[in-house]
mmCIF file of C-alpha atoms in Angstrom:
data_model
loop_
_atom_site.group_PDB
_atom_site.id
_atom_site.type_symbol
_atom_site.label_atom_id
_atom_site.label_comp_id
_atom_site.label_asym_id
_atom_site.label_seq_id
_atom_site.Cartn_x
_atom_site.Cartn_y
_atom_site.Cartn_z
ATOM 1 C CA MET V 1 14.104 13.226 -30.486
ATOM 2 C CA LYS V 2 16.848 11.288 -32.245
ATOM 3 C CA LYS V 3 19.155 12.119 -29.351
ATOM 4 C CA TRP V 4 16.770 10.539 -26.854
ATOM 5 C CA SER V 5 18.389 7.152 -26.486
ATOM 6 C CA ALA V 6 18.219 6.672 -22.699
ATOM 7 C CA SER V 7 16.321 3.626 -21.483
ATOM 8 C CA ALA V 8 13.937 5.818 -19.462
ATOM 9 C CA TYR V 9 12.181 6.906 -22.654
ATOM 10 C CA ALA V 10 11.015 3.326 -23.206
ATOM 11 C CA PHE V 11 8.553 3.675 -20.313
ATOM 12 C CA PHE V 12 6.809 6.703 -21.800
ATOM 13 C CA HIS V 13 4.891 7.322 -25.004
ATOM 14 C CA PRO V 14 7.432 7.997 -27.770
ATOM 15 C CA ILE V 15 6.052 11.384 -28.833
ATOM 16 C CA PRO V 16 5.727 13.895 -25.977
ATOM 17 C CA ALA V 17 3.234 16.727 -25.874
ATOM 18 C CA ILE V 18 4.486 20.291 -26.209
ATOM 19 C CA GLU V 19 2.906 22.600 -23.658
ATOM 20 C CA TYR V 20 3.396 25.975 -22.061
ATOM 21 C CA ARG V 21 3.263 25.993 -18.283
ATOM 22 C CA HIS V 22 3.697 29.276 -16.460
ATOM 23 C CA ARG V 23 4.732 30.756 -19.819
ATOM 24 C CA ARG V 24 7.529 28.227 -20.104
ATOM 25 C CA LYS V 25 7.791 25.758 -22.961
ATOM 26 C CA CYS V 26 8.132 22.137 -21.942
ATOM 27 C CA HIS V 27 7.933 18.578 -23.194
ATOM 28 C CA VAL V 28 5.358 16.480 -21.356
ATOM 29 C CA PHE V 29 5.997 12.734 -21.303
ATOM 30 C CA SER V 30 3.048 10.459 -20.489
ATOM 31 C CA CYS V 31 3.693 7.158 -18.738
ATOM 32 C CA ALA V 32 3.016 4.133 -20.942
ATOM 33 C CA ALA V 33 1.761 1.970 -18.087
ATOM 34 C CA LYS V 34 -1.854 0.857 -18.271
ATOM 35 C CA GLY V 35 -4.075 3.021 -16.114
ATOM 36 C CA CYS V 36 -1.265 5.394 -15.095
ATOM 37 C CA LYS V 37 -2.148 9.022 -15.734
ATOM 38 C CA GLN V 38 1.148 10.418 -14.498
ATOM 39 C CA SER V 39 3.083 12.733 -16.797
ATOM 40 C CA ILE V 40 6.550 14.230 -16.451
ATOM 41 C CA ALA V 41 7.175 17.801 -17.619
ATOM 42 C CA ARG V 42 10.656 18.785 -18.772
ATOM 43 C CA TYR V 43 11.220 22.493 -19.287
ATOM 44 C CA LEU V 44 13.279 23.542 -22.273
ATOM 45 C CA ASP V 45 14.738 26.727 -20.777
ATOM 46 C CA THR V 46 16.924 24.957 -18.210
ATOM 47 C CA THR V 47 20.462 23.652 -18.376
ATOM 48 C CA ASP V 48 19.282 20.105 -17.594
ATOM 49 C CA LYS V 49 16.595 19.959 -20.272
ATOM 50 C CA GLU V 50 17.869 16.541 -21.375
ATOM 51 C CA SER V 51 17.826 15.079 -17.852
ATOM 52 C CA THR V 52 15.805 11.911 -17.257
ATOM 53 C CA GLY V 53 16.074 12.007 -13.449
ATOM 54 C CA ASN V 54 12.382 12.691 -12.780
ATOM 55 C CA MET V 55 11.389 10.117 -15.369
ATOM 56 C CA ARG V 56 13.521 7.439 -13.720
ATOM 57 C CA LYS V 57 12.109 8.349 -10.310
ATOM 58 C CA HIS V 58 8.578 7.742 -11.590
ATOM 59 C CA ILE V 59 9.617 4.509 -13.305
ATOM 60 C CA ARG V 60 10.934 3.090 -10.032
ATOM 61 C CA SER V 61 7.673 3.820 -8.213
ATOM 62 C CA CYS V 62 5.367 2.747 -11.058
ATOM 63 C CA TRP V 63 7.174 -0.116 -12.772
ATOM 64 C CA GLY V 64 9.795 -1.154 -10.247
ATOM 65 C CA SER V 65 13.569 -0.907 -10.028
ATOM 66 C CA ASP V 66 14.043 -4.423 -11.421
ATOM 67 C CA VAL V 67 12.285 -3.589 -14.688
ATOM 68 C CA LEU V 68 14.253 -0.339 -15.027
ATOM 69 C CA GLU V 69 17.487 -2.215 -14.422
ATOM 70 C CA MET V 70 16.619 -4.677 -17.176
ATOM 71 C CA ALA V 71 15.993 -1.802 -19.578
ATOM 72 C CA ASP V 72 19.286 -0.141 -18.590
ATOM 73 C CA ASN V 73 21.155 -3.239 -19.720
ATOM 74 C CA ILE V 74 19.719 -2.914 -23.230
ATOM 75 C CA GLU V 75 21.647 -0.488 -25.416
ATOM 76 C CA ASN V 76 19.008 -0.155 -28.139
ATOM 77 C CA LEU V 77 15.965 1.924 -27.176
ATOM 78 C CA GLU V 78 13.614 -0.020 -29.445
ATOM 79 C CA ASN V 79 14.603 -3.293 -27.803
ATOM 80 C CA ALA V 80 14.045 -1.662 -24.426
ATOM 81 C CA ARG V 81 10.542 -0.691 -25.547
ATOM 82 C CA LYS V 82 9.858 -4.327 -26.442
ATOM 83 C CA ILE V 83 10.847 -5.399 -22.924
ATOM 84 C CA VAL V 84 8.609 -2.739 -21.419
ATOM 85 C CA LYS V 85 5.705 -3.825 -23.618
ATOM 86 C CA ALA V 86 6.200 -7.458 -22.627
ATOM 87 C CA HIS V 87 6.205 -6.594 -18.928
ATOM 88 C CA ARG V 88 3.124 -4.445 -19.383
ATOM 89 C CA ASN V 89 1.108 -7.157 -21.103
ATOM 90 C CA ASN V 90 2.131 -10.367 -19.344
ATOM 91 C CA GLY V 91 0.768 -11.680 -16.088
ATOM 92 C CA THR V 92 3.913 -11.204 -14.030
ATOM 93 C CA ILE V 93 3.215 -7.528 -13.440
ATOM 94 C CA THR V 94 0.295 -7.264 -11.072
ATOM 95 C CA SER V 95 -0.993 -4.551 -8.808
ATOM 96 C CA MET V 96 -0.215 -3.641 -5.264
ATOM 97 C CA PHE V 97 -1.915 -0.604 -3.860
ATOM 98 C CA GLN V 98 -1.019 2.256 -1.625
ATOM 99 C CA ARG V 99 -3.072 5.181 -0.453
ATOM 100 C CA LEU V 100 -1.989 8.617 -1.558
ATOM 101 C CA LYS V 101 -1.507 10.890 1.417
ATOM 102 C CA GLY V 102 -4.144 13.570 1.687
ATOM 103 C CA LYS V 103 -5.996 12.584 -1.487
ATOM 104 C CA GLY V 104 -7.810 9.413 -0.504
ATOM 105 C CA ALA V 105 -7.264 7.942 -3.977
ATOM 106 C CA ILE V 106 -5.814 4.511 -4.606
ATOM 107 C CA THR V 107 -3.049 3.960 -7.114
ATOM 108 C CA TYR V 108 -1.619 0.631 -8.307
ATOM 109 C CA SER V 109 1.944 -0.369 -9.056
ATOM 110 C CA HIS V 110 2.949 -2.577 -11.982
ATOM 111 C CA CYS V 111 5.317 -4.613 -9.799
ATOM 112 C CA ALA V 112 4.318 -8.043 -8.633
ATOM 113 C CA HIS V 113 4.168 -8.811 -4.944
ATOM 114 C CA THR V 114 6.955 -10.918 -3.558
ATOM 115 C CA LYS V 115 5.922 -13.891 -1.398
ATOM 116 C CA SER V 116 6.635 -11.893 1.757
ATOM 117 C CA GLU V 117 4.597 -8.944 0.495
ATOM 118 C CA THR V 118 1.715 -11.246 -0.435
ATOM 119 C CA ARG V 119 1.669 -12.739 3.052
ATOM 120 C CA ALA V 120 1.813 -9.271 4.621
ATOM 121 C CA GLU V 121 -1.033 -7.940 2.466
ATOM 122 C CA ILE V 122 -3.185 -10.988 3.236
ATOM 123 C CA VAL V 123 -2.593 -10.549 6.985
ATOM 124 C CA ARG V 124 -3.703 -6.949 6.695
ATOM 125 C CA TRP V 125 -6.694 -7.859 4.530
ATOM 126 C CA VAL V 126 -8.084 -10.656 6.712
ATOM 127 C CA SER V 127 -7.556 -8.531 9.831
ATOM 128 C CA GLU V 128 -9.115 -5.315 8.546
ATOM 129 C CA SER V 129 -11.965 -6.982 6.654
ATOM 130 C CA LEU V 130 -12.618 -9.743 9.217
ATOM 131 C CA ARG V 131 -12.107 -12.559 6.709
ATOM 132 C CA LEU V 132 -11.821 -16.222 7.616
ATOM 133 C CA PHE V 133 -8.415 -17.797 7.116
ATOM 134 C CA ASN V 134 -10.057 -20.562 5.062
ATOM 135 C CA ILE V 135 -10.869 -18.014 2.366
ATOM 136 C CA MET V 136 -7.451 -18.952 0.972
ATOM 137 C CA LYS V 137 -9.096 -22.190 -0.217
ATOM 138 C CA ASP V 138 -12.228 -20.520 -1.560
ATOM 139 C CA ARG V 139 -12.857 -21.456 -5.194
ATOM 140 C CA GLY V 140 -13.937 -17.995 -6.312
ATOM 141 C CA PHE V 141 -11.034 -16.283 -4.569
ATOM 142 C CA ASN V 142 -8.525 -18.643 -6.183
ATOM 143 C CA CYS V 143 -10.160 -18.120 -9.571
ATOM 144 C CA LEU V 144 -9.812 -14.341 -9.265
ATOM 145 C CA MET V 145 -6.219 -14.496 -8.054
ATOM 146 C CA LYS V 146 -4.838 -17.201 -10.347
ATOM 147 C CA THR V 147 -6.621 -16.540 -13.638
ATOM 148 C CA GLY V 148 -3.932 -15.310 -16.021
ATOM 149 C CA TRP V 149 -1.249 -16.305 -13.550
ATOM 150 C CA PRO V 150 -1.805 -19.908 -12.400
ATOM 151 C CA MET V 151 1.458 -19.975 -10.436
ATOM 152 C CA TYR V 152 0.554 -16.953 -8.295
ATOM 153 C CA TYR V 153 1.491 -17.702 -4.697
ATOM 154 C CA LEU V 154 -1.279 -17.910 -2.108
ATOM 155 C CA PRO V 155 -0.390 -19.020 1.433
ATOM 156 C CA HIS V 156 -2.134 -21.899 3.183
ATOM 157 C CA PRO V 157 -4.777 -20.973 5.805
ATOM 158 C CA THR V 158 -2.520 -22.275 8.583
ATOM 159 C CA THR V 159 0.259 -20.015 7.305
ATOM 160 C CA VAL V 160 -2.092 -17.033 7.411
ATOM 161 C CA SER V 161 -3.145 -17.956 10.940
ATOM 162 C CA ARG V 162 0.464 -18.189 12.064
ATOM 163 C CA ASP V 163 1.342 -14.889 10.371
ATOM 164 C CA VAL V 164 -1.565 -13.080 12.031
ATOM 165 C CA LYS V 165 -0.459 -14.315 15.461
ATOM 166 C CA THR V 166 3.125 -13.265 14.755
ATOM 167 C CA VAL V 167 2.110 -9.803 13.572
ATOM 168 C CA PHE V 168 -0.158 -9.365 16.598
ATOM 169 C CA ALA V 169 2.640 -10.291 19.013
ATOM 170 C CA LYS V 170 5.180 -8.042 17.280
ATOM 171 C CA THR V 171 2.719 -5.158 17.108
ATOM 172 C CA ARG V 172 1.867 -5.477 20.790
ATOM 173 C CA GLN V 173 5.568 -5.373 21.700
ATOM 174 C CA ARG V 174 6.167 -2.369 19.464
ATOM 175 C CA ILE V 175 3.225 -0.427 20.886
ATOM 176 C CA ALA V 176 4.312 -1.246 24.443
ATOM 177 C CA LYS V 177 7.814 0.027 23.730
ATOM 178 C CA LEU V 178 6.449 3.150 22.038
ATOM 179 C CA LEU V 179 4.232 4.018 24.995
ATOM 180 C CA GLN V 180 6.908 3.232 27.592
ATOM 181 C CA GLU V 181 9.487 5.423 25.864
ATOM 182 C CA TYR V 182 7.059 8.197 24.911
ATOM 183 C CA ASP V 183 8.257 11.583 26.137
ATOM 184 C CA GLY V 184 4.981 13.336 26.757
ATOM 185 C CA GLU V 185 1.481 12.930 28.086
ATOM 186 C CA LEU V 186 -0.527 9.790 27.422
ATOM 187 C CA ASN V 187 -4.291 10.073 27.747
ATOM 188 C CA PHE V 188 -6.138 6.847 28.472
ATOM 189 C CA ALA V 189 -9.880 6.468 28.035
ATOM 190 C CA THR V 190 -12.562 3.818 28.357
ATOM 191 C CA ASP V 191 -15.860 3.379 26.611
ATOM 192 C CA ALA V 192 -18.579 0.912 27.570
ATOM 193 C CA TRP V 193 -21.745 -0.050 25.774
ATOM 194 C CA THR V 194 -24.243 -2.864 25.386
ATOM 195 C CA SER V 195 -24.743 -4.636 22.079
ATOM 196 C CA PRO V 196 -28.225 -5.436 20.684
ATOM 197 C CA ASN V 197 -27.945 -8.983 22.078
ATOM 198 C CA HIS V 198 -27.502 -7.521 25.584
ATOM 199 C CA GLN V 199 -23.784 -8.254 25.857
ATOM 200 C CA ALA V 200 -21.743 -5.539 27.580
ATOM 201 C CA PHE V 201 -18.305 -4.523 26.294
ATOM 202 C CA VAL V 202 -15.567 -2.150 27.391
ATOM 203 C CA ALA V 203 -12.874 -0.633 25.170
ATOM 204 C CA PHE V 204 -9.582 0.829 26.408
ATOM 205 C CA THR V 205 -7.866 3.454 24.249
ATOM 206 C CA VAL V 206 -4.814 5.720 24.425
ATOM 207 C CA HIS V 207 -4.448 9.148 22.819
ATOM 208 C CA PHE V 208 -1.225 11.094 22.212
ATOM 209 C CA ILE V 209 0.704 13.224 19.718
ATOM 210 C CA HIS V 210 3.243 11.531 17.429
ATOM 211 C CA ASP V 211 5.295 13.473 14.862
ATOM 212 C CA GLY V 212 2.923 16.393 15.239
ATOM 213 C CA GLN V 213 -0.162 14.313 14.471
ATOM 214 C CA PRO V 214 -2.856 13.144 16.920
ATOM 215 C CA VAL V 215 -2.858 9.368 17.359
ATOM 216 C CA ARG V 216 -5.442 7.119 18.964
ATOM 217 C CA MET V 217 -4.998 3.414 19.553
ATOM 218 C CA LEU V 218 -7.296 0.677 20.727
ATOM 219 C CA LEU V 219 -5.422 -1.158 23.481
ATOM 220 C CA ASP V 220 -8.012 -3.748 24.430
ATOM 221 C CA PHE V 221 -11.626 -4.722 23.870
ATOM 222 C CA VAL V 222 -13.212 -7.036 26.416
ATOM 223 C CA GLU V 223 -16.613 -8.450 27.222
ATOM 224 C CA VAL V 224 -17.955 -7.638 30.676
ATOM 225 C CA ALA V 225 -18.840 -10.901 32.385
ATOM 226 C CA LYS V 226 -21.247 -9.337 34.868
ATOM 227 C CA VAL V 227 -22.965 -5.973 34.762
ATOM 228 C CA ILE V 228 -23.955 -4.263 37.993
ATOM 229 C CA SER V 229 -26.538 -1.546 37.465
ATOM 230 C CA THR V 230 -27.062 1.521 39.636
ATOM 231 C CA TYR V 231 -30.184 -0.036 41.105
ATOM 232 C CA CYS V 232 -28.185 -3.093 42.184
ATOM 233 C CA LEU V 233 -25.616 -0.887 43.883
ATOM 234 C CA ILE V 234 -28.344 0.989 45.745
ATOM 235 C CA GLY V 235 -29.831 -2.315 46.870
ATOM 236 C CA CYS V 236 -26.457 -3.453 48.175
ATOM 237 C CA LEU V 237 -26.102 -0.276 50.211
#
């Protein structure tokens, strides 16, 4: 352990567990980040048993490349651990989430959002959850977001509105280009129904295969101004 002086060790608990996996002895390093249950196994019967490559790969995804770069510039491992501890405990390291493919679980990074990332996440949030743009001025929302980090950036409602319109326009152009250049069959479908308040709606969708996976997209959703029933058609005839 005295030879372990690389900065990557600062992001893991100092004393690794010794385990046998598939009858092979290995050191198991547990990430020191709060809430992270990831561990890195390093087998002792390989020529690269001192390698920190997998550890650094996890650090970049969990802590961020900027924090790892700061630790790399510190020659003393103990001082690097102090930097890691400071980043772990202060308010500048917040969470941004991503969904793990195939598992449905949500994991959180220890890297703070940039202003651009914050605006992008808010556009996605208000669009998916049908939130009002004025929620940016909501007292409770601001309390949750700024407690512990008073300078945390939150865009103005007009900025959110403008961003949503921009994303919608860009997305529409991208989908149009994708469908126009698609080399295969496109299957279009419609679905109509009446809401409980007797308003009729029609949805237009497209279905196709992309990168080996089935894809379905909602192209448009419109209210039907006038509904003509079968009985009305018979009367007209």
